[in-house]
Short mmCIF file of C-alpha atoms and ligand atoms in Angstrom, two decimals:
data_model
loop_
_atom_site.label_atom_id
_atom_site.label_comp_id
_atom_site.label_asym_id
_atom_site.label_seq_id
_atom_site.Cartn_x
_atom_site.Cartn_y
_atom_site.Cartn_z
CA MET P 15 -125.14 -80.47 173.23
CA LYS P 16 -125.60 -80.76 176.95
CA LEU P 17 -125.24 -77.57 178.89
CA SER P 18 -122.79 -79.15 181.32
CA ARG P 19 -120.46 -79.84 178.42
CA VAL P 20 -120.79 -76.28 177.22
CA ALA P 21 -119.79 -75.05 180.65
CA ALA P 22 -116.79 -77.33 180.68
CA VAL P 23 -115.64 -76.09 177.32
CA GLY P 24 -116.06 -72.53 178.43
CA ALA P 25 -113.94 -73.21 181.46
CA LEU P 26 -111.25 -74.99 179.48
CA ALA P 27 -110.94 -72.27 176.95
CA ALA P 28 -111.59 -69.32 179.13
CA ILE P 29 -108.21 -67.68 179.19
CA ALA P 30 -107.97 -67.19 175.49
CA LEU P 31 -111.44 -67.15 174.11
CA TYR P 32 -112.28 -63.51 174.21
CA SER P 33 -110.56 -60.44 173.06
CA THR P 34 -110.62 -57.53 175.47
CA THR P 35 -110.11 -55.02 172.69
CA LEU P 36 -113.71 -54.72 171.69
CA GLN P 37 -114.07 -51.12 172.80
CA SER P 38 -111.28 -50.07 170.49
CA SER P 39 -112.82 -51.97 167.61
CA VAL P 40 -114.95 -49.10 166.38
CA ALA P 41 -113.61 -46.99 163.57
CA ASP P 42 -111.45 -44.13 164.76
CA ASN P 43 -113.38 -41.64 162.72
CA ALA P 44 -116.74 -42.62 164.15
CA THR P 45 -117.08 -39.52 166.28
CA THR P 46 -116.50 -37.20 163.36
CA GLU P 47 -118.94 -39.06 161.17
CA ARG P 48 -121.65 -38.96 163.80
CA HIS P 49 -121.75 -35.19 163.59
CA GLN P 50 -122.14 -35.06 159.85
CA ALA P 51 -125.56 -35.28 158.23
CA PRO P 52 -126.25 -38.85 157.13
CA SER P 53 -126.88 -39.57 153.49
CA LEU P 54 -128.90 -42.55 152.35
CA ASP P 55 -126.31 -43.05 149.63
CA GLN P 56 -123.69 -44.03 152.17
CA PRO P 57 -122.72 -47.67 152.55
CA LEU P 58 -123.88 -49.56 155.60
CA ARG P 59 -120.47 -49.42 157.26
CA ASP P 60 -120.36 -45.61 157.26
CA LEU P 61 -123.89 -45.33 158.56
CA ALA P 62 -123.25 -47.94 161.25
CA ASN P 63 -120.14 -46.10 162.41
CA ARG P 64 -122.43 -43.35 163.57
CA SER P 65 -123.78 -45.79 166.15
CA ASP P 66 -120.44 -47.36 167.08
CA LEU P 67 -121.75 -50.53 165.52
CA ARG P 68 -119.78 -53.02 163.48
CA ILE P 69 -121.88 -54.18 160.55
CA GLY P 70 -120.74 -57.46 159.09
CA THR P 71 -121.31 -60.26 156.68
CA ALA P 72 -120.37 -63.91 156.46
CA VAL P 73 -117.96 -64.40 153.57
CA ASP P 74 -117.92 -67.28 151.11
CA PHE P 75 -114.21 -67.80 150.60
CA ASP P 76 -114.43 -69.29 147.10
CA ALA P 77 -116.62 -66.43 145.92
CA LEU P 78 -114.27 -63.92 147.50
CA ASN P 79 -111.53 -65.16 145.21
CA ALA P 80 -113.60 -65.75 142.09
CA ASP P 81 -116.17 -62.97 141.99
CA THR P 82 -114.88 -59.40 141.76
CA PRO P 83 -118.20 -57.53 142.26
CA TYR P 84 -118.86 -59.71 145.33
CA ARG P 85 -115.42 -58.96 146.73
CA GLU P 86 -115.70 -55.23 146.07
CA ARG P 87 -119.10 -55.03 147.68
CA ILE P 88 -117.84 -56.70 150.85
CA ALA P 89 -115.01 -54.19 151.02
CA SER P 90 -117.20 -51.16 150.52
CA GLU P 91 -120.28 -52.15 152.48
CA PHE P 92 -119.12 -53.88 155.68
CA SER P 93 -116.87 -53.08 158.61
CA SER P 94 -116.71 -56.64 159.94
CA ILE P 95 -116.46 -60.02 158.26
CA THR P 96 -116.96 -63.60 159.41
CA ALA P 97 -115.56 -66.67 157.70
CA GLU P 98 -118.65 -68.60 156.63
CA ASN P 99 -116.70 -71.86 156.67
CA VAL P 100 -112.92 -71.57 156.51
CA MET P 101 -112.21 -71.28 160.24
CA LYS P 102 -114.27 -74.36 161.08
CA TRP P 103 -112.48 -77.39 162.46
CA GLN P 104 -113.14 -79.55 159.38
CA LEU P 105 -111.35 -77.03 157.22
CA VAL P 106 -108.41 -76.08 159.43
CA GLU P 107 -107.49 -79.64 160.47
CA PRO P 108 -108.68 -82.05 157.75
CA THR P 109 -105.88 -84.41 158.71
CA ARG P 110 -105.17 -84.92 162.38
CA GLY P 111 -102.27 -82.78 163.53
CA GLN P 112 -101.89 -80.95 160.22
CA LEU P 113 -103.21 -77.46 160.53
CA ASP P 114 -104.11 -75.46 157.46
CA PHE P 115 -105.00 -71.84 158.09
CA SER P 116 -104.15 -70.66 154.59
CA ALA P 117 -107.69 -69.76 153.52
CA ALA P 118 -108.56 -68.20 156.86
CA ASP P 119 -105.35 -66.17 156.80
CA GLN P 120 -106.22 -64.81 153.37
CA LEU P 121 -109.56 -63.75 154.70
CA VAL P 122 -107.96 -61.97 157.64
CA ASP P 123 -105.53 -60.22 155.27
CA PHE P 124 -108.42 -59.10 153.08
CA ALA P 125 -110.13 -57.59 156.11
CA LYS P 126 -107.01 -55.80 157.25
CA HIS P 127 -106.51 -54.36 153.79
CA ASN P 128 -110.04 -53.00 153.85
CA GLY P 129 -110.08 -51.64 157.39
CA GLN P 130 -112.42 -54.36 158.59
CA LYS P 131 -112.53 -56.38 161.80
CA VAL P 132 -112.92 -60.16 161.82
CA ARG P 133 -115.21 -62.33 163.92
CA GLY P 134 -113.89 -65.81 164.62
CA HIS P 135 -116.34 -68.56 163.67
CA THR P 136 -116.40 -71.01 165.32
CA LEU P 137 -114.42 -72.87 167.98
CA LEU P 138 -116.98 -75.50 168.78
CA TRP P 139 -119.91 -76.68 166.73
CA HIS P 140 -121.58 -80.03 166.17
CA ASN P 141 -121.29 -79.68 162.38
CA GLN P 142 -118.36 -79.58 159.97
CA LEU P 143 -116.09 -81.59 162.21
CA PRO P 144 -113.11 -83.46 160.72
CA THR P 145 -113.87 -87.00 159.62
CA TRP P 146 -110.90 -88.35 161.56
CA LEU P 147 -112.54 -86.97 164.71
CA THR P 148 -116.10 -88.15 164.17
CA ASP P 149 -114.97 -91.55 162.85
CA GLY P 150 -112.61 -91.97 165.79
CA VAL P 151 -115.30 -91.19 168.33
CA THR P 152 -117.81 -93.49 166.59
CA ALA P 153 -115.31 -96.35 166.43
CA GLY P 154 -114.24 -95.81 170.04
CA THR P 155 -110.61 -95.29 169.07
CA ILE P 156 -110.91 -91.80 170.54
CA THR P 157 -112.01 -92.10 174.15
CA PRO P 158 -114.00 -89.41 175.98
CA ALA P 159 -110.92 -88.45 177.97
CA GLU P 160 -108.83 -88.18 174.84
CA LEU P 161 -111.59 -86.21 173.14
CA ARG P 162 -111.42 -83.64 175.89
CA GLY P 163 -107.72 -83.17 175.30
CA ILE P 164 -108.20 -82.99 171.52
CA LEU P 165 -110.86 -80.34 171.95
CA ARG P 166 -108.65 -78.33 174.25
CA GLN P 167 -105.81 -78.53 171.75
CA HIS P 168 -108.08 -77.48 168.89
CA ILE P 169 -109.26 -74.42 170.78
CA PHE P 170 -105.73 -73.40 171.67
CA ASP P 171 -104.56 -73.99 168.09
CA GLU P 172 -107.22 -71.65 166.75
CA VAL P 173 -107.02 -68.87 169.31
CA SER P 174 -103.21 -68.93 169.31
CA HIS P 175 -103.01 -68.75 165.55
CA PHE P 176 -105.35 -65.76 165.36
CA LYS P 177 -104.18 -64.07 168.54
CA GLY P 178 -104.61 -60.31 168.24
CA LYS P 179 -106.26 -60.53 164.83
CA LEU P 180 -109.93 -61.08 165.67
CA TYR P 181 -112.27 -59.03 167.81
CA GLN P 182 -114.87 -61.67 168.71
CA TRP P 183 -115.01 -65.46 168.73
CA ASP P 184 -118.11 -67.60 168.45
CA VAL P 185 -117.05 -69.98 171.17
CA VAL P 186 -119.92 -72.42 171.33
CA ASN P 187 -122.06 -72.16 168.24
CA GLU P 188 -125.60 -73.35 167.61
CA ASN P 189 -126.72 -73.21 171.16
CA ASP P 190 -127.70 -69.77 170.03
CA TYR P 191 -130.53 -70.10 167.53
CA ASN P 192 -134.07 -69.09 168.41
CA VAL P 193 -132.84 -66.95 171.25
CA GLU P 194 -133.54 -63.52 169.82
CA GLY P 195 -136.39 -62.84 172.24
CA VAL P 196 -137.15 -63.86 175.80
CA SER P 197 -138.21 -67.51 175.76
CA ALA P 198 -137.68 -70.74 177.66
CA LYS P 199 -134.56 -71.33 175.59
CA SER P 200 -133.05 -67.89 176.11
CA ASP P 201 -133.98 -68.19 179.80
CA ALA P 202 -131.90 -71.35 179.93
CA TYR P 203 -129.04 -69.56 178.24
CA TYR P 204 -129.35 -66.66 180.66
CA ASN P 205 -129.19 -69.04 183.62
CA LEU P 206 -126.21 -70.83 182.08
CA VAL P 207 -124.32 -67.56 181.71
CA LYS P 208 -125.09 -66.59 185.30
CA ASP P 209 -123.85 -69.98 186.42
CA LEU P 210 -120.66 -69.68 184.37
CA LEU P 211 -119.97 -66.21 185.73
CA ARG P 212 -120.48 -67.53 189.25
CA GLN P 213 -117.73 -70.05 188.47
CA HIS P 214 -115.55 -67.16 187.26
CA VAL P 215 -115.65 -68.32 183.66
CA PRO P 216 -114.96 -65.18 181.66
CA VAL P 217 -117.96 -65.10 179.36
CA ASP P 218 -117.72 -61.78 177.56
CA GLY P 219 -120.49 -61.93 175.04
CA PHE P 220 -123.91 -63.29 174.21
CA ALA P 221 -125.13 -63.44 170.64
CA ALA P 222 -128.30 -64.47 168.88
CA GLN P 223 -128.02 -65.70 165.31
CA GLY P 224 -131.12 -64.15 163.75
CA HIS P 225 -132.11 -66.74 161.15
CA TYR P 226 -135.67 -65.61 160.55
CA GLY P 227 -138.33 -66.74 158.07
CA VAL P 228 -141.07 -64.50 156.71
CA GLN P 229 -143.54 -67.37 157.10
CA PHE P 230 -142.92 -67.59 160.86
CA GLY P 231 -143.22 -63.93 161.84
CA PHE P 232 -140.81 -61.98 164.01
CA HIS P 233 -140.26 -60.60 167.45
CA THR P 234 -140.70 -56.90 168.04
CA ALA P 235 -137.61 -54.74 168.39
CA ALA P 236 -138.55 -54.16 172.03
CA GLN P 237 -138.61 -57.91 172.66
CA VAL P 238 -135.17 -58.35 171.14
CA ALA P 239 -133.81 -55.40 173.10
CA ALA P 240 -135.32 -56.71 176.35
CA ASN P 241 -133.58 -60.03 175.85
CA LEU P 242 -130.22 -58.49 175.02
CA LYS P 243 -130.49 -56.07 177.91
CA ARG P 244 -130.69 -58.77 180.53
CA PHE P 245 -127.43 -60.26 179.28
CA GLU P 246 -125.88 -56.80 179.17
CA ASP P 247 -126.98 -56.32 182.77
CA LEU P 248 -124.77 -59.31 183.62
CA GLY P 249 -121.83 -57.37 182.18
CA LEU P 250 -121.78 -58.97 178.72
CA GLU P 251 -121.60 -57.42 175.30
CA THR P 252 -124.18 -58.61 172.81
CA SER P 253 -124.33 -59.19 169.06
CA LEU P 254 -126.49 -60.44 166.23
CA THR P 255 -124.26 -62.86 164.36
CA GLU P 256 -126.06 -64.64 161.50
CA VAL P 257 -128.99 -62.53 160.40
CA ASP P 258 -130.99 -63.50 157.34
CA VAL P 259 -134.71 -63.64 156.57
CA ARG P 260 -135.73 -66.40 154.22
CA MET P 261 -139.08 -66.83 152.48
CA LEU P 262 -141.09 -69.43 150.63
CA LEU P 263 -140.38 -69.00 146.94
CA PRO P 264 -141.37 -67.43 144.63
CA VAL P 265 -140.45 -63.94 145.74
CA ASP P 266 -143.16 -61.31 145.67
CA ASN P 267 -143.48 -57.77 146.96
CA PRO P 268 -145.43 -58.54 150.16
CA LYS P 269 -142.77 -61.08 151.14
CA LEU P 270 -140.00 -58.59 150.41
CA GLN P 271 -141.73 -56.02 152.59
CA ALA P 272 -142.15 -58.56 155.37
CA GLN P 273 -138.50 -59.49 154.99
CA ALA P 274 -137.51 -55.86 155.47
CA GLN P 275 -139.50 -55.91 158.70
CA GLY P 276 -137.58 -58.97 159.92
CA TYR P 277 -134.21 -57.33 159.33
CA SER P 278 -135.52 -54.13 160.83
CA VAL P 279 -136.59 -55.54 164.19
CA LEU P 280 -133.24 -57.24 164.70
CA LEU P 281 -131.24 -54.14 163.86
CA GLN P 282 -133.48 -51.94 165.97
CA GLY P 283 -133.32 -54.41 168.84
CA CYS P 284 -129.54 -54.22 168.63
CA LEU P 285 -129.47 -50.43 168.43
CA LEU P 286 -131.85 -50.12 171.38
CA SER P 287 -129.34 -52.11 173.42
CA LYS P 288 -126.42 -50.22 174.91
CA ARG P 289 -123.75 -52.86 174.36
CA CYS P 290 -124.82 -54.53 171.12
CA THR P 291 -121.52 -54.13 169.30
CA SER P 292 -121.94 -56.01 166.03
CA PHE P 293 -124.70 -56.90 163.61
CA THR P 294 -123.73 -59.53 161.03
CA VAL P 295 -125.75 -60.87 158.13
CA TRP P 296 -125.19 -64.48 157.08
CA GLY P 297 -124.32 -63.59 153.52
CA PHE P 298 -125.48 -60.41 151.83
CA THR P 299 -126.40 -61.68 148.36
CA ASP P 300 -128.78 -64.45 147.35
CA LYS P 301 -126.13 -65.53 144.85
CA TYR P 302 -124.24 -67.40 147.58
CA SER P 303 -126.77 -67.87 150.35
CA TRP P 304 -126.74 -71.16 152.24
CA VAL P 305 -130.56 -71.18 152.49
CA PRO P 306 -131.74 -72.86 149.25
CA GLY P 307 -129.37 -75.76 149.83
CA PHE P 308 -130.82 -76.44 153.27
CA PHE P 309 -134.51 -75.51 153.01
CA ASP P 310 -136.44 -76.90 150.05
CA GLY P 311 -138.46 -74.27 148.28
CA GLN P 312 -137.08 -71.40 150.34
CA GLY P 313 -134.53 -68.73 149.63
CA ALA P 314 -134.08 -65.04 148.79
CA ALA P 315 -132.93 -64.50 152.36
CA CYS P 316 -130.34 -61.77 151.85
CA LEU P 317 -130.26 -57.99 151.59
CA LEU P 318 -129.28 -58.07 147.90
CA ASP P 319 -130.54 -60.35 145.16
CA GLU P 320 -128.40 -62.59 142.92
CA ASN P 321 -127.39 -59.57 140.82
CA LEU P 322 -126.41 -57.55 143.86
CA ALA P 323 -129.48 -55.35 143.47
CA ALA P 324 -130.82 -53.93 146.72
CA LYS P 325 -134.06 -55.22 148.18
CA PRO P 326 -136.35 -53.24 150.50
CA ALA P 327 -134.52 -54.82 153.45
CA TYR P 328 -131.28 -53.15 152.44
CA ASP P 329 -132.92 -49.73 152.14
CA GLU P 330 -134.62 -50.29 155.47
CA LEU P 331 -131.32 -50.99 157.24
CA ARG P 332 -129.77 -47.89 155.74
CA ALA P 333 -132.72 -45.74 156.79
CA ILE P 334 -132.57 -47.06 160.36
CA LEU P 335 -128.83 -46.55 160.62
CA ALA P 336 -129.04 -43.07 159.16
CA LEU P 337 -131.56 -42.06 161.81
CA ALA P 338 -130.07 -43.90 164.74
CA ALA P 339 -126.61 -42.46 165.42
CA ARG P 340 -126.74 -44.26 168.77
CA ARG P 341 -124.41 -43.07 171.44
O1 LIG H 16 -116.46 -77.14 149.94
C1 LIG H 16 -117.26 -78.27 149.51
C2 LIG H 16 -117.03 -78.53 148.07
O2 LIG H 16 -115.70 -78.93 147.87
C3 LIG H 16 -118.00 -79.64 147.63
O3 LIG H 16 -117.88 -79.82 146.25
C4 LIG H 16 -119.42 -79.26 147.95
C5 LIG H 16 -120.41 -80.37 147.61
O4 LIG H 16 -121.61 -80.25 148.33
O5 LIG H 16 -119.53 -78.99 149.34
C6 LIG H 16 -118.71 -77.93 149.77
O6 LIG H 16 -118.87 -77.77 151.15
C7 LIG H 16 -120.08 -77.14 151.57
C8 LIG H 16 -119.71 -75.91 152.37
O7 LIG H 16 -120.89 -75.33 152.92
C9 LIG H 16 -119.01 -74.85 151.53
O8 LIG H 16 -119.84 -74.42 150.52
C10 LIG H 16 -120.85 -78.11 152.44
O9 LIG H 16 -121.31 -79.20 151.64
C11 LIG H 16 -122.03 -77.43 153.08
O10 LIG H 16 -122.64 -78.30 154.00
C12 LIG H 16 -121.56 -76.20 153.81
O11 LIG H 16 -122.69 -75.53 154.33
C13 LIG H 16 -122.43 -74.60 155.37
C14 LIG H 16 -123.24 -75.00 156.59
O12 LIG H 16 -123.04 -74.05 157.62
C15 LIG H 16 -122.85 -76.38 157.12
O13 LIG H 16 -123.81 -76.83 158.02
C16 LIG H 16 -122.88 -73.22 154.91
O14 LIG H 16 -122.03 -72.78 153.84
C17 LIG H 16 -122.81 -72.23 156.06
O15 LIG H 16 -123.43 -71.04 155.68
C18 LIG H 16 -123.56 -72.79 157.28
O16 LIG H 16 -123.37 -71.86 158.32
C19 LIG H 16 -123.95 -72.19 159.59
C20 LIG H 16 -123.06 -71.54 160.66
O17 LIG H 16 -121.72 -71.93 160.49
C21 LIG H 16 -123.55 -71.92 162.05
N1 LIG H 16 -124.94 -71.54 162.24
C22 LIG H 16 -125.85 -72.01 161.19
C23 LIG H 16 -125.35 -71.61 159.81
C24 LIG H 16 -126.34 -72.02 158.74
O18 LIG H 16 -126.46 -73.42 158.70
#
């Protein structure tokens, strides 16, 4: 997507895209918990509260309904959830003009019931668009001018429906991969944000996804923190929104240790940053991970295996959170 188009979308949607309630999104009992000794037996959400950090996972809606251990683990382990798919345009408006938020609403209800916050995902993305939209644009029956209006309507439909129920929205998704550290791409993003702010577009947050692979290596925590800090210096909050660390199969112990390192640098980079408010993994169990379906011969990207057994990465995150208690 061209950056100019991103800017235009930001401007169109500016008034409603971002919640201003982020500061109140931390658990009320966070202060109390910070002063108690941490225990490594505590779930991630309790440990993360000690650092005023929302720890989240993407949620597979079908599994949420069908798989009780999966559902219970989400409730006990995380303080934030993201709809992996059910808030995407393709799913909320499969037929033009007929909105269906039923699955997304169930997800929001689940979160409320479990004292969790919800991230909105995603207002604009090049994937999972309704067929009526992509076909119409391809056939020329939807003109560029009309497309602009349709996009505006879609954004307002989503943000109006969920008004007051979400604490963050991924506004423009997938311009945000490979931007965990300082690089030419994150430089471009940084310059875009500065430009948008100069135009008084209310950009409230910058997030990096965090899809790592053991075979590629990782940034250092300091590199991640340095990148986030420069966006925070512009007045933005920051987040890690889709963390997972895949590997070439089969799994072995060295890869699992390396995987733990990948998760670790992203969490530490976030915790070293003053305004990194949420850290979300893109699925927490290999049972439902998107990775094997998209990368041949790769997988095992999550904190827990298919049987919900913890990997070294999970223990590593708990150890970091137990020690951090960021303030
Ligand atoms: O729901 C249908 C089902 O009815 C059908 O039988 C089945 C047949 O393949 O497909 C199902 O839909 C799949 C959907 O996930 C739900 O499982 C789609 O084919 C599949 O393409 C879709 O994949 C999602 C992917 O985005 C689409 O590109 C993944 O679950 C989701 O994890 C992934 O998430 C994206 C983020 O939204 C944006 N950033 C990258 C990230 C990873 O690609």
